[in-house]
PDB file of C-alpha atoms in Angstrom:
ATOM      1  CA  MET T   1    -205.795-134.401-104.153  1.00  0.00           C
ATOM      2  CA  LYS T   2    -205.316-138.110-103.493  1.00  0.00           C
ATOM      3  CA  THR T   3    -205.382-139.770-106.900  1.00  0.00           C
ATOM      4  CA  LEU T   4    -204.233-139.011-110.436  1.00  0.00           C
ATOM      5  CA  PHE T   5    -205.516-140.838-113.508  1.00  0.00           C
ATOM      6  CA  PHE T   6    -203.242-140.543-116.545  1.00  0.00           C
ATOM      7  CA  GLU T   7    -204.114-141.190-120.164  1.00  0.00           C
ATOM      8  CA  VAL T   8    -201.241-142.792-122.122  1.00  0.00           C
ATOM      9  CA  LEU T   9    -201.651-141.457-125.674  1.00  0.00           C
ATOM     10  CA  ASN T  10    -200.937-137.778-126.358  1.00  0.00           C
ATOM     11  CA  THR T  11    -200.113-137.467-122.672  1.00  0.00           C
ATOM     12  CA  LEU T  12    -197.220-139.736-121.682  1.00  0.00           C
ATOM     13  CA  VAL T  13    -196.313-140.957-125.169  1.00  0.00           C
ATOM     14  CA  ARG T  14    -196.752-139.978-128.791  1.00  0.00           C
ATOM     15  CA  LEU T  15    -196.795-142.450-131.636  1.00  0.00           C
ATOM     16  CA  THR T  16    -193.964-141.872-134.082  1.00  0.00           C
ATOM     17  CA  HIS T  17    -194.478-143.300-137.576  1.00  0.00           C
ATOM     18  CA  PHE T  18    -197.364-145.574-136.482  1.00  0.00           C
ATOM     19  CA  GLU T  19    -199.303-145.076-139.725  1.00  0.00           C
ATOM     20  CA  THR T  20    -196.178-145.472-141.877  1.00  0.00           C
ATOM     21  CA  GLU T  21    -195.120-148.702-140.143  1.00  0.00           C
ATOM     22  CA  SER T  22    -198.668-150.076-140.347  1.00  0.00           C
ATOM     23  CA  ALA T  23    -198.760-149.237-144.062  1.00  0.00           C
ATOM     24  CA  ARG T  24    -195.365-150.905-144.547  1.00  0.00           C
ATOM     25  CA  LEU T  25    -196.641-154.063-142.850  1.00  0.00           C
ATOM     26  CA  ILE T  26    -199.806-154.122-144.991  1.00  0.00           C
ATOM     27  CA  ARG T  27    -197.970-153.388-148.244  1.00  0.00           C
ATOM     28  CA  ASP T  28    -195.267-156.002-147.657  1.00  0.00           C
ATOM     29  CA  GLU T  29    -197.623-158.731-146.445  1.00  0.00           C
ATOM     30  CA  LEU T  30    -200.259-158.223-149.152  1.00  0.00           C
ATOM     31  CA  ASN T  31    -198.010-156.999-151.968  1.00  0.00           C
ATOM     32  CA  ILE T  32    -200.101-153.893-152.622  1.00  0.00           C
ATOM     33  CA  ARG T  33    -198.476-151.828-155.369  1.00  0.00           C
ATOM     34  CA  ILE T  34    -198.877-148.307-154.066  1.00  0.00           C
ATOM     35  CA  SER T  35    -196.525-145.732-152.551  1.00  0.00           C
ATOM     36  CA  LEU T  36    -195.930-146.064-148.828  1.00  0.00           C
ATOM     37  CA  ASP T  37    -196.970-142.440-148.228  1.00  0.00           C
ATOM     38  CA  GLU T  38    -200.284-142.893-149.991  1.00  0.00           C
ATOM     39  CA  LEU T  39    -201.080-146.129-148.166  1.00  0.00           C
ATOM     40  CA  ALA T  40    -200.103-144.553-144.834  1.00  0.00           C
ATOM     41  CA  SER T  41    -202.415-141.631-145.558  1.00  0.00           C
ATOM     42  CA  GLN T  42    -205.281-143.989-146.406  1.00  0.00           C
ATOM     43  CA  PHE T  43    -204.636-146.050-143.285  1.00  0.00           C
ATOM     44  CA  ARG T  44    -204.604-142.906-141.102  1.00  0.00           C
ATOM     45  CA  LYS T  45    -207.920-141.709-142.517  1.00  0.00           C
ATOM     46  CA  GLU T  46    -209.647-145.084-142.089  1.00  0.00           C
ATOM     47  CA  TRP T  47    -208.281-145.476-138.535  1.00  0.00           C
ATOM     48  CA  GLU T  48    -209.240-141.944-137.437  1.00  0.00           C
ATOM     49  CA  ASP T  49    -212.670-142.071-139.081  1.00  0.00           C
ATOM     50  CA  ARG T  50    -213.475-145.330-137.313  1.00  0.00           C
ATOM     51  CA  TYR T  51    -212.122-144.187-133.929  1.00  0.00           C
ATOM     52  CA  ASN T  52    -213.954-140.836-134.076  1.00  0.00           C
ATOM     53  CA  MET T  53    -217.202-142.544-135.026  1.00  0.00           C
ATOM     54  CA  LEU T  54    -216.894-144.887-132.031  1.00  0.00           C
ATOM     55  CA  ILE T  55    -216.124-141.962-129.706  1.00  0.00           C
ATOM     56  CA  SER T  56    -219.086-139.940-130.968  1.00  0.00           C
ATOM     57  CA  LYS T  57    -221.473-142.886-130.494  1.00  0.00           C
ATOM     58  CA  GLY T  58    -219.970-144.020-127.198  1.00  0.00           C
ATOM     59  CA  VAL T  59    -219.506-147.491-128.676  1.00  0.00           C
ATOM     60  CA  TYR T  60    -216.707-149.729-127.398  1.00  0.00           C
ATOM     61  CA  ARG T  61    -214.151-151.490-129.604  1.00  0.00           C
ATOM     62  CA  SER T  62    -210.909-153.083-128.506  1.00  0.00           C
ATOM     63  CA  LEU T  63    -207.797-151.809-130.247  1.00  0.00           C
ATOM     64  CA  ARG T  64    -207.471-155.113-132.102  1.00  0.00           C
ATOM     65  CA  GLN T  65    -211.074-154.909-133.287  1.00  0.00           C
ATOM     66  CA  LEU T  66    -210.491-151.320-134.415  1.00  0.00           C
ATOM     67  CA  ALA T  67    -207.460-152.555-136.372  1.00  0.00           C
ATOM     68  CA  ARG T  68    -209.516-155.366-137.969  1.00  0.00           C
ATOM     69  CA  GLU T  69    -212.287-152.978-139.028  1.00  0.00           C
ATOM     70  CA  THR T  70    -209.733-150.512-140.395  1.00  0.00           C
ATOM     71  CA  MET T  71    -208.171-153.312-142.435  1.00  0.00           C
ATOM     72  CA  ILE T  72    -211.558-154.414-143.832  1.00  0.00           C
ATOM     73  CA  SER T  73    -212.490-150.924-145.012  1.00  0.00           C
ATOM     74  CA  LEU T  74    -208.989-150.137-146.295  1.00  0.00           C
ATOM     75  CA  LEU T  75    -208.702-153.334-148.344  1.00  0.00           C
ATOM     76  CA  ARG T  76    -212.136-152.792-149.846  1.00  0.00           C
ATOM     77  CA  LYS T  77    -210.489-150.050-151.929  1.00  0.00           C
ATOM     78  CA  TYR T  78    -208.288-152.725-153.510  1.00  0.00           C
ATOM     79  CA  SER T  79    -211.039-155.352-153.865  1.00  0.00           C
ATOM     80  CA  LEU T  80    -209.247-157.480-151.287  1.00  0.00           C
ATOM     81  CA  SER T  81    -210.672-159.378-148.355  1.00  0.00           C
ATOM     82  CA  LEU T  82    -209.039-161.389-145.577  1.00  0.00           C
ATOM     83  CA  SER T  83    -210.008-164.511-143.663  1.00  0.00           C
ATOM     84  CA  PRO T  84    -210.801-164.190-139.931  1.00  0.00           C
ATOM     85  CA  ALA T  85    -207.383-165.674-139.113  1.00  0.00           C
ATOM     86  CA  GLU T  86    -205.639-163.132-141.354  1.00  0.00           C
ATOM     87  CA  LEU T  87    -207.619-160.291-139.769  1.00  0.00           C
ATOM     88  CA  ASP T  88    -206.571-161.559-136.331  1.00  0.00           C
ATOM     89  CA  TYR T  89    -202.955-161.518-137.473  1.00  0.00           C
ATOM     90  CA  PHE T  90    -203.174-157.894-138.597  1.00  0.00           C
ATOM     91  CA  GLY T  91    -205.117-156.908-135.471  1.00  0.00           C
ATOM     92  CA  ASN T  92    -202.320-158.256-133.281  1.00  0.00           C
ATOM     93  CA  ALA T  93    -199.535-156.921-135.497  1.00  0.00           C
ATOM     94  CA  ILE T  94    -200.967-153.391-135.635  1.00  0.00           C
ATOM     95  CA  SER T  95    -201.486-153.411-131.839  1.00  0.00           C
ATOM     96  CA  SER T  96    -197.824-154.359-131.462  1.00  0.00           C
ATOM     97  CA  LEU T  97    -196.836-151.443-133.705  1.00  0.00           C
ATOM     98  CA  ILE T  98    -198.586-149.055-131.304  1.00  0.00           C
ATOM     99  CA  VAL T  99    -196.196-150.294-128.606  1.00  0.00           C
ATOM    100  CA  GLU T 100    -193.128-150.247-130.858  1.00  0.00           C
ATOM    101  CA  THR T 101    -193.740-146.737-132.203  1.00  0.00           C
ATOM    102  CA  SER T 102    -194.504-145.197-128.791  1.00  0.00           C
ATOM    103  CA  GLU T 103    -192.069-142.541-127.642  1.00  0.00           C
ATOM    104  CA  LEU T 104    -192.039-140.743-124.293  1.00  0.00           C
ATOM    105  CA  TYR T 105    -192.520-137.003-124.299  1.00  0.00           C
ATOM    106  CA  PRO T 106    -189.340-135.391-122.924  1.00  0.00           C
ATOM    107  CA  ASP T 107    -191.051-133.947-119.808  1.00  0.00           C
ATOM    108  CA  VAL T 108    -192.533-137.237-118.550  1.00  0.00           C
ATOM    109  CA  ILE T 109    -189.710-138.747-116.474  1.00  0.00           C
ATOM    110  CA  GLU T 110    -189.057-135.577-114.489  1.00  0.00           C
ATOM    111  CA  ALA T 111    -192.761-135.029-113.805  1.00  0.00           C
ATOM    112  CA  ILE T 112    -193.553-138.631-112.821  1.00  0.00           C
ATOM    113  CA  ASN T 113    -190.502-138.820-110.559  1.00  0.00           C
ATOM    114  CA  ALA T 114    -191.548-135.591-108.818  1.00  0.00           C
ATOM    115  CA  LEU T 115    -195.123-136.817-108.373  1.00  0.00           C
ATOM    116  CA  SER T 116    -193.872-140.147-107.001  1.00  0.00           C
ATOM    117  CA  GLN T 117    -192.229-138.217-104.160  1.00  0.00           C
ATOM    118  CA  MET T 118    -195.563-136.588-103.233  1.00  0.00           C
ATOM    119  CA  SER T 119    -197.303-139.728-101.929  1.00  0.00           C
ATOM    120  CA  ILE T 120    -200.085-139.521-104.513  1.00  0.00           C
ATOM    121  CA  SER T 121    -201.706-142.648-105.958  1.00  0.00           C
ATOM    122  CA  MET T 122    -201.325-142.769-109.744  1.00  0.00           C
ATOM    123  CA  TYR T 123    -203.339-144.933-112.146  1.00  0.00           C
ATOM    124  CA  ILE T 124    -203.627-145.266-115.899  1.00  0.00           C
ATOM    125  CA  LEU T 125    -207.062-144.638-117.430  1.00  0.00           C
ATOM    126  CA  THR T 126    -207.037-145.352-121.144  1.00  0.00           C
ATOM    127  CA  ASN T 127    -208.968-146.412-124.243  1.00  0.00           C
ATOM    128  CA  LEU T 128    -205.986-148.596-125.152  1.00  0.00           C
ATOM    129  CA  ASP T 129    -206.199-152.345-124.525  1.00  0.00           C
ATOM    130  CA  ASN T 130    -204.849-153.276-121.095  1.00  0.00           C
ATOM    131  CA  ASP T 131    -201.892-155.309-122.368  1.00  0.00           C
ATOM    132  CA  VAL T 132    -200.930-152.638-124.921  1.00  0.00           C
ATOM    133  CA  ALA T 133    -200.975-149.895-122.266  1.00  0.00           C
ATOM    134  CA  LYS T 134    -198.854-152.015-119.909  1.00  0.00           C
ATOM    135  CA  LYS T 135    -196.354-152.890-122.641  1.00  0.00           C
ATOM    136  CA  ILE T 136    -195.943-149.192-123.506  1.00  0.00           C
ATOM    137  CA  LEU T 137    -195.326-148.380-119.837  1.00  0.00           C
ATOM    138  CA  LEU T 138    -192.904-151.292-119.451  1.00  0.00           C
ATOM    139  CA  ARG T 139    -191.039-150.353-122.609  1.00  0.00           C
ATOM    140  CA  ASN T 140    -190.559-146.847-121.205  1.00  0.00           C
ATOM    141  CA  ASN T 141    -189.819-147.962-117.616  1.00  0.00           C
ATOM    142  CA  LEU T 142    -192.941-146.312-116.173  1.00  0.00           C
ATOM    143  CA  LEU T 143    -195.171-149.201-115.076  1.00  0.00           C
ATOM    144  CA  ARG T 144    -193.707-149.306-111.536  1.00  0.00           C
ATOM    145  CA  HIS T 145    -195.031-145.800-110.812  1.00  0.00           C
ATOM    146  CA  PHE T 146    -198.696-146.747-111.326  1.00  0.00           C
ATOM    147  CA  LYS T 147    -200.946-148.707-108.980  1.00  0.00           C
ATOM    148  CA  GLY T 148    -203.099-150.067-111.774  1.00  0.00           C
ATOM    149  CA  VAL T 149    -204.430-149.760-115.305  1.00  0.00           C
ATOM    150  CA  VAL T 150    -208.126-149.122-115.995  1.00  0.00           C
ATOM    151  CA  SER T 151    -208.696-149.790-119.687  1.00  0.00           C
ATOM    152  CA  SER T 152    -211.625-149.877-122.072  1.00  0.00           C
ATOM    153  CA  ASP T 153    -211.207-153.578-122.887  1.00  0.00           C
ATOM    154  CA  LEU T 154    -211.688-154.462-119.205  1.00  0.00           C
ATOM    155  CA  THR T 155    -214.597-152.085-118.599  1.00  0.00           C
ATOM    156  CA  LYS T 156    -216.119-152.866-122.034  1.00  0.00           C
ATOM    157  CA  VAL T 157    -216.790-149.174-122.532  1.00  0.00           C
ATOM    158  CA  GLY T 158    -214.542-146.385-123.740  1.00  0.00           C
ATOM    159  CA  LYS T 159    -214.124-142.684-123.081  1.00  0.00           C
ATOM    160  CA  PRO T 160    -216.019-140.393-123.058  1.00  0.00           C
ATOM    161  CA  ALA T 161    -218.681-142.761-121.564  1.00  0.00           C
ATOM    162  CA  ILE T 162    -219.275-142.159-117.845  1.00  0.00           C
ATOM    163  CA  LYS T 163    -218.922-145.853-116.975  1.00  0.00           C
ATOM    164  CA  ILE T 164    -215.154-145.977-117.589  1.00  0.00           C
ATOM    165  CA  PHE T 165    -214.570-142.998-115.279  1.00  0.00           C
ATOM    166  CA  GLN T 166    -216.771-144.570-112.611  1.00  0.00           C
ATOM    167  CA  ALA T 167    -214.784-147.804-112.952  1.00  0.00           C
ATOM    168  CA  ALA T 168    -211.563-145.850-112.390  1.00  0.00           C
ATOM    169  CA  LEU T 169    -212.934-144.144-109.274  1.00  0.00           C
ATOM    170  CA  ASN T 170    -214.168-147.495-107.932  1.00  0.00           C
ATOM    171  CA  ARG T 171    -210.783-149.106-108.588  1.00  0.00           C
ATOM    172  CA  ALA T 172    -208.985-146.346-106.667  1.00  0.00           C
ATOM    173  CA  GLY T 173    -211.698-146.130-103.993  1.00  0.00           C
ATOM    174  CA  VAL T 174    -212.002-142.355-104.178  1.00  0.00           C
ATOM    175  CA  PRO T 175    -214.834-139.864-104.821  1.00  0.00           C
ATOM    176  CA  PRO T 176    -214.596-137.484-107.807  1.00  0.00           C
ATOM    177  CA  SER T 177    -213.531-134.643-105.489  1.00  0.00           C
ATOM    178  CA  ASP T 178    -210.322-136.521-104.590  1.00  0.00           C
ATOM    179  CA  ALA T 179    -209.339-137.361-108.178  1.00  0.00           C
ATOM    180  CA  LEU T 180    -207.737-135.565-111.098  1.00  0.00           C
ATOM    181  CA  ILE T 181    -207.609-136.682-114.730  1.00  0.00           C
ATOM    182  CA  VAL T 182    -204.391-135.834-116.595  1.00  0.00           C
ATOM    183  CA  SER T 183    -204.833-136.159-120.344  1.00  0.00           C
ATOM    184  CA  GLY T 184    -204.130-134.730-123.768  1.00  0.00           C
ATOM    185  CA  LEU T 185    -207.306-136.266-125.235  1.00  0.00           C
ATOM    186  CA  VAL T 186    -210.547-134.368-125.851  1.00  0.00           C
ATOM    187  CA  GLU T 187    -212.505-137.498-124.790  1.00  0.00           C
ATOM    188  CA  ASP T 188    -211.352-137.031-121.194  1.00  0.00           C
ATOM    189  CA  VAL T 189    -212.370-133.387-121.062  1.00  0.00           C
ATOM    190  CA  ILE T 190    -215.850-134.270-122.337  1.00  0.00           C
ATOM    191  CA  GLY T 191    -216.441-137.417-120.281  1.00  0.00           C
ATOM    192  CA  ALA T 192    -215.095-136.142-116.964  1.00  0.00           C
ATOM    193  CA  LYS T 193    -217.553-133.211-116.983  1.00  0.00           C
ATOM    194  CA  PHE T 194    -220.477-135.608-116.465  1.00  0.00           C
ATOM    195  CA  LEU T 195    -219.061-136.665-113.083  1.00  0.00           C
ATOM    196  CA  ASP T 196    -217.651-133.269-112.068  1.00  0.00           C
ATOM    197  CA  LEU T 197    -214.182-134.755-112.336  1.00  0.00           C
ATOM    198  CA  LYS T 198    -211.400-132.212-112.650  1.00  0.00           C
ATOM    199  CA  VAL T 199    -209.227-132.519-115.774  1.00  0.00           C
ATOM    200  CA  VAL T 200    -205.749-131.161-116.337  1.00  0.00           C
ATOM    201  CA  PHE T 201    -205.531-130.967-120.107  1.00  0.00           C
ATOM    202  CA  VAL T 202    -202.016-131.398-121.505  1.00  0.00           C
ATOM    203  CA  ARG T 203    -201.857-129.532-124.805  1.00  0.00           C
ATOM    204  CA  ARG T 204    -199.711-131.911-126.849  1.00  0.00           C
ATOM    205  CA  VAL T 205    -201.555-131.272-130.105  1.00  0.00           C
ATOM    206  CA  ASP T 206    -203.595-128.355-131.379  1.00  0.00           C
ATOM    207  CA  VAL T 207    -207.235-129.304-130.833  1.00  0.00           C
ATOM    208  CA  GLN T 208    -210.450-127.423-130.121  1.00  0.00           C
ATOM    209  CA  LEU T 209    -211.911-128.196-126.709  1.00  0.00           C
ATOM    210  CA  PRO T 210    -215.716-128.212-126.588  1.00  0.00           C
ATOM    211  CA  VAL T 211    -215.675-127.593-122.818  1.00  0.00           C
ATOM    212  CA  LYS T 212    -213.166-125.828-120.607  1.00  0.00           C
ATOM    213  CA  PRO T 213    -210.901-128.087-118.504  1.00  0.00           C
ATOM    214  CA  PHE T 214    -210.061-127.370-114.867  1.00  0.00           C
ATOM    215  CA  TYR T 215    -206.469-126.583-115.851  1.00  0.00           C
ATOM    216  CA  GLU T 216    -204.592-126.476-119.116  1.00  0.00           C
ATOM    217  CA  ILE T 217    -200.811-127.008-119.222  1.00  0.00           C
ATOM    218  CA  ASN T 218    -198.165-127.192-121.929  1.00  0.00           C
ATOM    219  CA  THR T 219    -195.801-129.479-120.056  1.00  0.00           C
ATOM    220  CA  LEU T 220    -196.241-132.152-117.372  1.00  0.00           C
ATOM    221  CA  THR T 221    -193.538-130.488-115.275  1.00  0.00           C
ATOM    222  CA  GLN T 222    -196.209-127.919-114.305  1.00  0.00           C
ATOM    223  CA  LEU T 223    -198.279-130.678-112.692  1.00  0.00           C
ATOM    224  CA  PRO T 224    -196.530-131.073-109.282  1.00  0.00           C
ATOM    225  CA  GLU T 225    -197.049-127.367-108.553  1.00  0.00           C
ATOM    226  CA  ILE T 226    -200.747-127.616-109.432  1.00  0.00           C
ATOM    227  CA  ILE T 227    -201.124-130.665-107.179  1.00  0.00           C
ATOM    228  CA  SER T 228    -199.375-128.971-104.268  1.00  0.00           C
ATOM    229  CA  LYS T 229    -201.835-126.055-104.506  1.00  0.00           C
ATOM    230  CA  LEU T 230    -204.778-128.443-104.368  1.00  0.00           C
ATOM    231  CA  THR T 231    -203.626-130.419-101.335  1.00  0.00           C
TER     232      THR T 231
END
């Protein structure tokens, strides 16, 4: 096994209080008179509905565009609308909150350090915007371990579309047989199957998998042992 492709979300980091902080930003900036919990719940639903719709259709949106569209649909409930400049502001601010609310899972440092000793090339493969992914890695002192970031805003297509996986393989210069996807997202398990790419699914959250991954692990510290068996 020559190359590992890591997702960021639900794999290396979780987002702590992202919806609450986004709701706080919206409420304070727009003076919406509603409880923070209720607004956070509404924001979460609009965000997830939009993201899941894009995933199911294989349609690409940058994170900032997803934030803009979430804002438009959320504010419709309050008969509010924003100018393009205001939507840009919230798109950037909400993207920044993804970085600020990211928190490393406790098993990441040990696992990445161990893998770094094994002379394996490691890349990031993510639906996050390139700059957001890099800022999360920088914030958590991980960027130096990865040879590059393959992101949906650069490939103009998101997981589970085949094109983003092909772009990752091209970037690393390896065939599918020499690569392994490490992810806690269902999108990777689905998309990788089309190219016969092996996926190690990291069960960070309780989700139903429509197809069986190559491996399933509960902690990233199991990964070096799996890699050593494959090489």
